[in-house]
mmCIF file of C-alpha atoms in Angstrom:
data_model
loop_
_atom_site.group_PDB
_atom_site.id
_atom_site.type_symbol
_atom_site.label_atom_id
_atom_site.label_comp_id
_atom_site.label_asym_id
_atom_site.label_seq_id
_atom_site.Cartn_x
_atom_site.Cartn_y
_atom_site.Cartn_z
ATOM 1 C CA LEU A 1 -50.630 -89.797 -106.746
ATOM 2 C CA GLN A 2 -50.218 -86.056 -107.503
ATOM 3 C CA ILE A 3 -48.163 -83.997 -105.041
ATOM 4 C CA LEU A 4 -48.306 -80.180 -105.196
ATOM 5 C CA VAL A 5 -45.189 -78.482 -103.825
ATOM 6 C CA THR A 6 -45.308 -74.713 -103.000
ATOM 7 C CA ILE A 7 -41.976 -72.938 -102.535
ATOM 8 C CA LEU A 8 -42.139 -70.144 -99.962
ATOM 9 C CA ASN A 9 -39.963 -67.066 -100.451
ATOM 10 C CA MET A 10 -37.711 -66.659 -97.405
ATOM 11 C CA ASN A 11 -36.216 -63.338 -96.390
ATOM 12 C CA ASP A 12 -32.657 -64.473 -97.009
ATOM 13 C CA ASN A 13 -31.343 -61.648 -99.186
ATOM 14 C CA SER A 14 -30.213 -58.187 -98.140
ATOM 15 C CA PRO A 15 -31.103 -55.092 -100.145
ATOM 16 C CA MET A 16 -28.369 -53.896 -102.511
ATOM 17 C CA PHE A 17 -27.412 -50.391 -103.627
ATOM 18 C CA LYS A 18 -25.953 -49.799 -107.080
ATOM 19 C CA GLN A 19 -22.994 -48.102 -105.365
ATOM 20 C CA THR A 20 -21.789 -48.045 -101.792
ATOM 21 C CA ASN A 21 -20.192 -44.624 -102.049
ATOM 22 C CA PHE A 22 -21.313 -41.388 -103.736
ATOM 23 C CA THR A 23 -19.731 -37.939 -103.950
ATOM 24 C CA GLU A 24 -21.734 -34.804 -104.716
ATOM 25 C CA VAL A 25 -20.592 -31.170 -105.040
ATOM 26 C CA VAL A 26 -23.347 -28.763 -104.000
ATOM 27 C CA PRO A 27 -23.113 -24.970 -104.652
ATOM 28 C CA GLU A 28 -23.641 -22.875 -101.540
ATOM 29 C CA ASP A 29 -26.499 -20.927 -103.173
ATOM 30 C CA THR A 30 -28.540 -24.025 -104.080
ATOM 31 C CA LYS A 31 -32.242 -23.371 -103.523
ATOM 32 C CA VAL A 32 -34.053 -25.155 -100.695
ATOM 33 C CA ASN A 33 -36.029 -28.244 -101.884
ATOM 34 C CA THR A 34 -33.628 -28.820 -104.783
ATOM 35 C CA THR A 35 -32.896 -32.492 -105.474
ATOM 36 C CA ILE A 36 -29.300 -33.361 -104.608
ATOM 37 C CA VAL A 37 -29.268 -37.079 -105.505
ATOM 38 C CA ALA A 38 -32.065 -38.544 -107.626
ATOM 39 C CA ARG A 39 -34.255 -41.463 -106.567
ATOM 40 C CA GLU A 40 -33.130 -43.555 -109.534
ATOM 41 C CA VAL A 41 -29.511 -43.297 -108.437
ATOM 42 C CA LEU A 42 -30.122 -44.230 -104.795
ATOM 43 C CA SER A 43 -32.859 -46.853 -105.032
ATOM 44 C CA ALA A 44 -31.845 -50.260 -103.678
ATOM 45 C CA SER A 45 -33.016 -53.621 -104.991
ATOM 46 C CA ASP A 46 -33.986 -56.775 -103.097
ATOM 47 C CA ALA A 47 -33.881 -60.270 -104.598
ATOM 48 C CA ASP A 48 -36.711 -61.218 -102.216
ATOM 49 C CA LEU A 49 -38.847 -58.486 -103.833
ATOM 50 C CA ASP A 50 -39.542 -56.968 -100.423
ATOM 51 C CA THR A 51 -40.585 -53.330 -100.009
ATOM 52 C CA ILE A 52 -37.530 -51.238 -99.151
ATOM 53 C CA PHE A 53 -37.596 -48.800 -96.221
ATOM 54 C CA TYR A 54 -35.027 -45.982 -96.186
ATOM 55 C CA GLU A 55 -33.459 -43.888 -93.446
ATOM 56 C CA LEU A 56 -30.932 -41.027 -93.773
ATOM 57 C CA ALA A 57 -28.410 -40.124 -91.064
ATOM 58 C CA THR A 58 -25.735 -37.407 -90.799
ATOM 59 C CA ILE A 59 -22.446 -38.360 -89.160
ATOM 60 C CA VAL A 60 -20.658 -34.970 -89.169
ATOM 61 C CA PRO A 61 -21.513 -32.899 -86.041
ATOM 62 C CA GLY A 62 -23.194 -29.583 -86.708
ATOM 63 C CA THR A 63 -24.541 -30.521 -90.151
ATOM 64 C CA ASP A 64 -27.872 -32.084 -89.167
ATOM 65 C CA GLY A 65 -31.052 -30.867 -90.784
ATOM 66 C CA TYR A 66 -29.650 -29.669 -94.104
ATOM 67 C CA PHE A 67 -30.392 -32.789 -96.149
ATOM 68 C CA ALA A 68 -33.344 -35.182 -96.054
ATOM 69 C CA ILE A 69 -35.051 -37.912 -98.086
ATOM 70 C CA LYS A 70 -38.450 -37.510 -99.720
ATOM 71 C CA GLY A 71 -40.041 -40.349 -97.798
ATOM 72 C CA VAL A 72 -39.545 -43.680 -96.060
ATOM 73 C CA ASN A 73 -39.943 -45.456 -99.398
ATOM 74 C CA ASN A 74 -38.354 -42.745 -101.526
ATOM 75 C CA PRO A 75 -34.580 -42.277 -101.065
ATOM 76 C CA GLU A 76 -34.308 -39.100 -103.162
ATOM 77 C CA ILE A 77 -32.113 -36.644 -101.223
ATOM 78 C CA TYR A 78 -33.048 -32.958 -101.300
ATOM 79 C CA LEU A 79 -31.830 -29.761 -99.647
ATOM 80 C CA GLN A 80 -33.968 -29.025 -96.596
ATOM 81 C CA LYS A 81 -32.193 -25.887 -95.248
ATOM 82 C CA ALA A 82 -30.145 -23.116 -96.879
ATOM 83 C CA LEU A 83 -26.398 -23.728 -96.937
ATOM 84 C CA ASP A 84 -23.661 -21.451 -95.586
ATOM 85 C CA TYR A 85 -20.078 -22.109 -96.652
ATOM 86 C CA GLU A 86 -18.807 -20.385 -93.502
ATOM 87 C CA LYS A 87 -20.597 -22.907 -91.272
ATOM 88 C CA PHE A 88 -19.375 -26.108 -92.906
ATOM 89 C CA LYS A 89 -17.679 -27.136 -96.105
ATOM 90 C CA LEU A 90 -18.432 -30.856 -96.226
ATOM 91 C CA THR A 91 -20.599 -33.478 -94.598
ATOM 92 C CA THR A 92 -21.141 -37.222 -94.837
ATOM 93 C CA LEU A 93 -24.555 -38.907 -95.031
ATOM 94 C CA LEU A 94 -25.421 -42.550 -94.464
ATOM 95 C CA LEU A 95 -28.432 -43.979 -96.286
ATOM 96 C CA TYR A 96 -29.865 -47.188 -94.846
ATOM 97 C CA ALA A 97 -32.056 -49.574 -96.855
ATOM 98 C CA ARG A 98 -34.041 -52.192 -94.862
ATOM 99 C CA ASP A 99 -36.429 -54.883 -95.994
ATOM 100 C CA ARG A 100 -38.607 -54.379 -92.931
ATOM 101 C CA PRO A 101 -39.814 -51.211 -91.159
ATOM 102 C CA VAL A 102 -37.468 -49.782 -88.528
ATOM 103 C CA ASP A 103 -39.717 -50.863 -85.648
ATOM 104 C CA SER A 104 -40.350 -54.359 -87.005
ATOM 105 C CA THR A 105 -39.646 -57.353 -84.723
ATOM 106 C CA GLU A 106 -38.963 -59.629 -87.700
ATOM 107 C CA THR A 107 -35.514 -60.456 -88.939
ATOM 108 C CA THR A 108 -34.314 -57.462 -90.946
ATOM 109 C CA ASN A 109 -31.620 -57.237 -93.577
ATOM 110 C CA THR A 110 -29.927 -53.880 -94.066
ATOM 111 C CA ALA A 111 -27.689 -52.258 -96.680
ATOM 112 C CA THR A 112 -25.802 -48.965 -96.344
ATOM 113 C CA THR A 113 -24.394 -46.447 -98.794
ATOM 114 C CA THR A 114 -22.300 -43.366 -98.028
ATOM 115 C CA ILE A 115 -22.906 -39.955 -99.625
ATOM 116 C CA ASN A 116 -20.085 -37.410 -99.315
ATOM 117 C CA ILE A 117 -21.325 -33.840 -99.797
ATOM 118 C CA PHE A 118 -18.835 -31.072 -100.611
ATOM 119 C CA ILE A 119 -20.102 -27.484 -100.380
ATOM 120 C CA GLU A 120 -18.873 -25.159 -103.143
ATOM 121 C CA GLN A 121 -18.625 -21.493 -102.181
ATOM 122 C CA ALA A 122 -20.870 -19.221 -104.239
ATOM 123 C CA ASP A 123 -20.745 -15.499 -104.923
ATOM 124 C CA THR A 124 -23.268 -14.570 -102.237
ATOM 125 C CA LYS A 125 -21.650 -11.665 -100.338
ATOM 126 C CA SER A 126 -20.965 -8.046 -101.251
ATOM 127 C CA PRO A 127 -17.479 -6.562 -100.667
ATOM 128 C CA TRP A 128 -16.333 -5.669 -97.150
ATOM 129 C CA PHE A 129 -14.376 -2.475 -96.479
ATOM 130 C CA LEU A 130 -11.477 -3.044 -94.080
ATOM 131 C CA PRO A 131 -10.944 -2.825 -91.218
ATOM 132 C CA CYS A 132 -14.370 -4.041 -90.176
ATOM 133 C CA THR A 133 -16.022 -5.548 -87.110
ATOM 134 C CA PHE A 134 -18.142 -8.710 -87.067
ATOM 135 C CA ILE A 135 -21.572 -8.148 -85.547
ATOM 136 C CA ASN A 136 -22.862 -11.727 -85.389
ATOM 137 C CA MET A 137 -21.629 -15.033 -84.023
ATOM 138 C CA ASP A 138 -21.099 -16.788 -87.374
ATOM 139 C CA ASN A 139 -18.987 -13.903 -88.767
ATOM 140 C CA SER A 140 -21.180 -13.449 -91.825
ATOM 141 C CA ILE A 141 -21.671 -9.672 -91.448
ATOM 142 C CA CYS A 142 -18.758 -7.247 -91.034
ATOM 143 C CA ILE A 143 -19.350 -3.509 -90.569
ATOM 144 C CA SER A 144 -16.626 -0.923 -91.266
ATOM 145 C CA SER A 145 -16.155 2.486 -89.665
ATOM 146 C CA PRO A 146 -15.950 5.699 -91.741
ATOM 147 C CA TYR A 147 -12.566 6.715 -93.120
ATOM 148 C CA THR A 148 -11.245 10.155 -92.116
ATOM 149 C CA GLY A 149 -8.497 12.413 -93.437
ATOM 150 C CA ARG A 150 -7.518 16.057 -93.787
ATOM 151 C CA VAL A 151 -6.162 18.452 -96.386
ATOM 152 C CA ASN A 152 -4.800 21.983 -96.099
ATOM 153 C CA ILE A 153 -6.979 24.719 -97.490
ATOM 154 C CA SER A 154 -5.762 26.183 -100.820
ATOM 155 C CA GLU A 155 -2.947 23.648 -101.000
ATOM 156 C CA MET A 156 -2.632 20.906 -103.603
ATOM 157 C CA SER A 157 -1.441 17.463 -102.517
ATOM 158 C CA THR A 158 0.116 15.281 -105.213
ATOM 159 C CA GLU A 159 0.407 12.161 -103.053
ATOM 160 C CA PRO A 160 -2.415 9.783 -102.020
ATOM 161 C CA LEU A 161 -4.151 11.142 -98.933
ATOM 162 C CA ILE A 162 -3.391 9.510 -95.591
ATOM 163 C CA LEU A 163 -6.594 8.220 -94.013
ATOM 164 C CA GLU A 164 -7.601 6.725 -90.696
ATOM 165 C CA PRO A 165 -7.966 3.925 -89.701
ATOM 166 C CA GLY A 166 -6.150 3.049 -92.930
ATOM 167 C CA PRO A 167 -6.288 3.329 -96.735
ATOM 168 C CA ILE A 168 -9.516 2.626 -98.599
ATOM 169 C CA TYR A 169 -9.513 -1.113 -99.166
ATOM 170 C CA ALA A 170 -12.232 -3.716 -99.718
ATOM 171 C CA ILE A 171 -12.188 -7.495 -100.160
ATOM 172 C CA ASP A 172 -14.504 -10.138 -101.552
ATOM 173 C CA PRO A 173 -15.590 -12.135 -98.462
ATOM 174 C CA ASP A 174 -16.273 -15.103 -100.739
ATOM 175 C CA TYR A 175 -12.558 -15.709 -100.405
ATOM 176 C CA THR A 176 -12.233 -18.811 -102.562
ATOM 177 C CA LEU A 177 -13.608 -16.762 -105.473
ATOM 178 C CA ASN A 178 -11.837 -13.487 -104.577
ATOM 179 C CA GLU A 179 -13.443 -11.492 -107.364
ATOM 180 C CA LYS A 180 -11.709 -8.311 -108.566
ATOM 181 C CA ILE A 181 -13.018 -5.104 -106.949
ATOM 182 C CA VAL A 182 -12.999 -1.563 -108.401
ATOM 183 C CA TYR A 183 -13.566 1.738 -106.587
ATOM 184 C CA SER A 184 -15.434 4.923 -107.483
ATOM 185 C CA ILE A 185 -16.708 8.095 -105.806
ATOM 186 C CA VAL A 186 -20.500 8.141 -106.008
ATOM 187 C CA GLY A 187 -21.360 11.099 -103.780
ATOM 188 C CA GLY A 188 -20.193 14.070 -101.748
ATOM 189 C CA ASP A 189 -17.744 15.521 -104.289
ATOM 190 C CA THR A 190 -19.797 17.995 -106.308
ATOM 191 C CA ASP A 191 -16.742 20.200 -107.006
ATOM 192 C CA LYS A 192 -14.687 17.240 -108.260
ATOM 193 C CA VAL A 193 -11.885 18.032 -105.823
ATOM 194 C CA PHE A 194 -11.012 14.350 -105.272
ATOM 195 C CA SER A 195 -10.609 11.192 -107.309
ATOM 196 C CA VAL A 196 -10.123 7.564 -106.333
ATOM 197 C CA ASP A 197 -7.959 5.065 -108.177
ATOM 198 C CA ALA A 198 -10.285 2.377 -109.521
ATOM 199 C CA ASP A 199 -7.806 -0.428 -108.841
ATOM 200 C CA THR A 200 -6.001 0.577 -105.638
ATOM 201 C CA GLY A 201 -8.582 2.755 -103.843
ATOM 202 C CA ASN A 202 -5.983 5.516 -103.289
ATOM 203 C CA LEU A 203 -7.668 8.884 -102.780
ATOM 204 C CA THR A 204 -5.979 11.882 -104.443
ATOM 205 C CA MET A 205 -6.751 15.539 -105.176
ATOM 206 C CA ASN A 206 -7.716 16.960 -108.566
ATOM 207 C CA LYS A 207 -7.500 20.567 -107.388
ATOM 208 C CA VAL A 208 -7.191 22.616 -104.220
ATOM 209 C CA ALA A 209 -9.973 22.884 -101.661
ATOM 210 C CA THR A 210 -10.992 26.525 -101.350
ATOM 211 C CA SER A 211 -13.707 26.156 -98.714
ATOM 212 C CA PRO A 212 -13.123 25.339 -95.028
ATOM 213 C CA ASP A 213 -16.128 23.007 -95.090
ATOM 214 C CA SER A 214 -15.530 19.269 -94.729
ATOM 215 C CA TYR A 215 -16.207 16.835 -97.545
ATOM 216 C CA LEU A 216 -18.245 13.697 -96.835
ATOM 217 C CA LEU A 217 -17.462 11.396 -99.745
ATOM 218 C CA GLN A 218 -19.295 8.194 -100.606
ATOM 219 C CA VAL A 219 -16.901 5.617 -102.067
ATOM 220 C CA MET A 220 -18.312 2.478 -103.672
ATOM 221 C CA ALA A 221 -16.496 -0.848 -104.002
ATOM 222 C CA THR A 222 -17.965 -3.000 -106.795
ATOM 223 C CA GLN A 223 -17.196 -6.506 -108.023
ATOM 224 C CA VAL A 224 -16.147 -6.443 -111.674
ATOM 225 C CA ASN A 225 -18.065 -9.629 -112.468
ATOM 226 C CA ASN A 226 -21.327 -8.410 -110.921
ATOM 227 C CA ILE A 227 -22.103 -4.716 -110.384
ATOM 228 C CA GLN A 228 -24.970 -5.680 -108.082
ATOM 229 C CA LYS A 229 -22.387 -6.875 -105.567
ATOM 230 C CA TYR A 230 -21.258 -3.571 -104.054
ATOM 231 C CA SER A 231 -20.713 -1.728 -100.764
ATOM 232 C CA VAL A 232 -20.462 1.971 -99.942
ATOM 233 C CA ALA A 233 -18.170 3.560 -97.330
ATOM 234 C CA SER A 234 -18.094 7.116 -95.983
ATOM 235 C CA VAL A 235 -14.880 9.148 -96.214
ATOM 236 C CA GLU A 236 -14.776 12.439 -94.289
ATOM 237 C CA ILE A 237 -12.081 14.875 -95.454
ATOM 238 C CA LYS A 238 -11.597 17.891 -93.190
ATOM 239 C CA VAL A 239 -10.208 21.073 -94.731
ATOM 240 C CA VAL A 240 -7.858 22.801 -92.260
ATOM 241 C CA ASN A 241 -5.434 25.697 -92.177
ATOM 242 C CA LYS A 242 -1.868 24.624 -92.785
ATOM 243 C CA SER A 243 0.139 24.072 -89.617
ATOM 244 C CA ASN A 244 3.767 25.172 -89.905
ATOM 245 C CA TYR A 245 4.646 25.200 -86.226
ATOM 246 C CA PRO A 246 4.134 22.729 -83.402
ATOM 247 C CA PRO A 247 2.530 23.963 -80.176
ATOM 248 C CA TYR A 248 4.787 24.541 -77.166
ATOM 249 C CA PHE A 249 4.392 25.214 -73.452
ATOM 250 C CA GLU A 250 5.167 28.716 -72.244
ATOM 251 C CA SER A 251 7.307 27.298 -69.461
ATOM 252 C CA ARG A 252 9.414 24.174 -69.253
ATOM 253 C CA ILE A 253 8.688 23.700 -65.525
ATOM 254 C CA TYR A 254 5.567 24.532 -63.542
ATOM 255 C CA ASN A 255 5.623 24.515 -59.732
ATOM 256 C CA GLY A 256 2.470 24.223 -57.677
ATOM 257 C CA THR A 257 1.341 23.970 -54.078
ATOM 258 C CA VAL A 258 -1.440 21.868 -52.525
ATOM 259 C CA PHE A 259 -2.715 21.829 -48.954
ATOM 260 C CA VAL A 260 -3.246 18.759 -46.798
ATOM 261 C CA GLY A 261 -6.871 17.694 -46.431
ATOM 262 C CA LEU A 262 -8.211 19.327 -49.596
ATOM 263 C CA ALA A 263 -11.199 17.648 -51.234
ATOM 264 C CA PRO A 264 -10.813 15.942 -54.645
ATOM 265 C CA ARG A 265 -10.969 18.351 -57.620
ATOM 266 C CA SER A 266 -9.639 21.241 -55.531
ATOM 267 C CA PHE A 267 -7.348 23.786 -57.212
ATOM 268 C CA VAL A 268 -3.570 23.485 -57.281
ATOM 269 C CA PHE A 269 -2.048 26.919 -56.527
ATOM 270 C CA GLN A 270 1.092 28.548 -57.803
ATOM 271 C CA ALA A 271 4.150 27.937 -55.666
ATOM 272 C CA GLY A 272 4.833 31.113 -53.681
ATOM 273 C CA ASP A 273 1.403 32.561 -54.451
ATOM 274 C CA PRO A 274 -1.237 30.434 -52.658
ATOM 275 C CA SER A 275 -4.016 32.760 -53.825
ATOM 276 C CA SER A 276 -3.504 32.163 -57.590
ATOM 277 C CA PRO A 277 -4.484 28.854 -59.231
ATOM 278 C CA LEU A 278 -1.720 27.188 -61.204
ATOM 279 C CA MET A 279 -2.250 27.694 -64.973
ATOM 280 C CA ILE A 280 -0.524 25.439 -67.537
ATOM 281 C CA THR A 281 -0.746 26.985 -71.005
ATOM 282 C CA ALA A 282 0.545 26.210 -74.476
ATOM 283 C CA VAL A 283 0.739 28.423 -77.576
ATOM 284 C CA ASP A 284 0.884 27.801 -81.327
ATOM 285 C CA GLU A 285 2.419 30.352 -83.678
ATOM 286 C CA ASP A 286 0.030 29.236 -86.395
ATOM 287 C CA PHE A 287 -2.726 30.786 -84.272
ATOM 288 C CA PRO A 288 -1.157 33.884 -82.669
ATOM 289 C CA ASN A 289 -4.478 35.409 -81.634
ATOM 290 C CA VAL A 290 -5.848 32.344 -79.844
#
């Protein structure tokens, strides 16, 4: 009597990853669609020889949508959306491997591996002149106001010029890199009256200003490692007559008279002379004819 015995393969083994924990460092300027973790590294095996179905989940709030897998049967992880170091610096992904489709009613065995992604800041931003004001919610764009200062006509200053709202100063907003910045005047100084210190940004005079016209300088801040990373700020220098005397009031005390019931913006009259409006005047000996 011949008996034929057929052994049926039961689904009694769970899929297995080669590792249960991965760590990847991803530069901030990585191009979209770039592979982050290869299929060969993430593929799971199943002793039952079942087809493996994959699913990727993000567990860090606010980092959804940046990473994805190529397909339900292909666990290769790729970059789906451009990164921004200012938005998040790390995230954690969970990759599930199942031996049945997600919506299957059959008994399903599942394996999980964790992928820790660390974002590495890249040199993506040009220098910012300070102080500056952020113009968007994620603080990725900062706009500075023009610098202003003044010099006396026909007078040479040997000290760095005092500017408002502060000295010329720029930073590398990619702060973990903090590349060195140098300064130069690139416009508005045809007579070479001014110079800027390449390292400090201090603005000084080369010679006296002989014209009462203002100077509108263009000062450029450039990263030493990449001249294409630069910003330009405006510096307005007004040329004025030297002031030796402070202004002063012609009288220490002024007395005036007002009448009950007057409408707003009515004149205040001189005390003792209700027909003459009260005049408060100041003089400056630097301008005797004014």
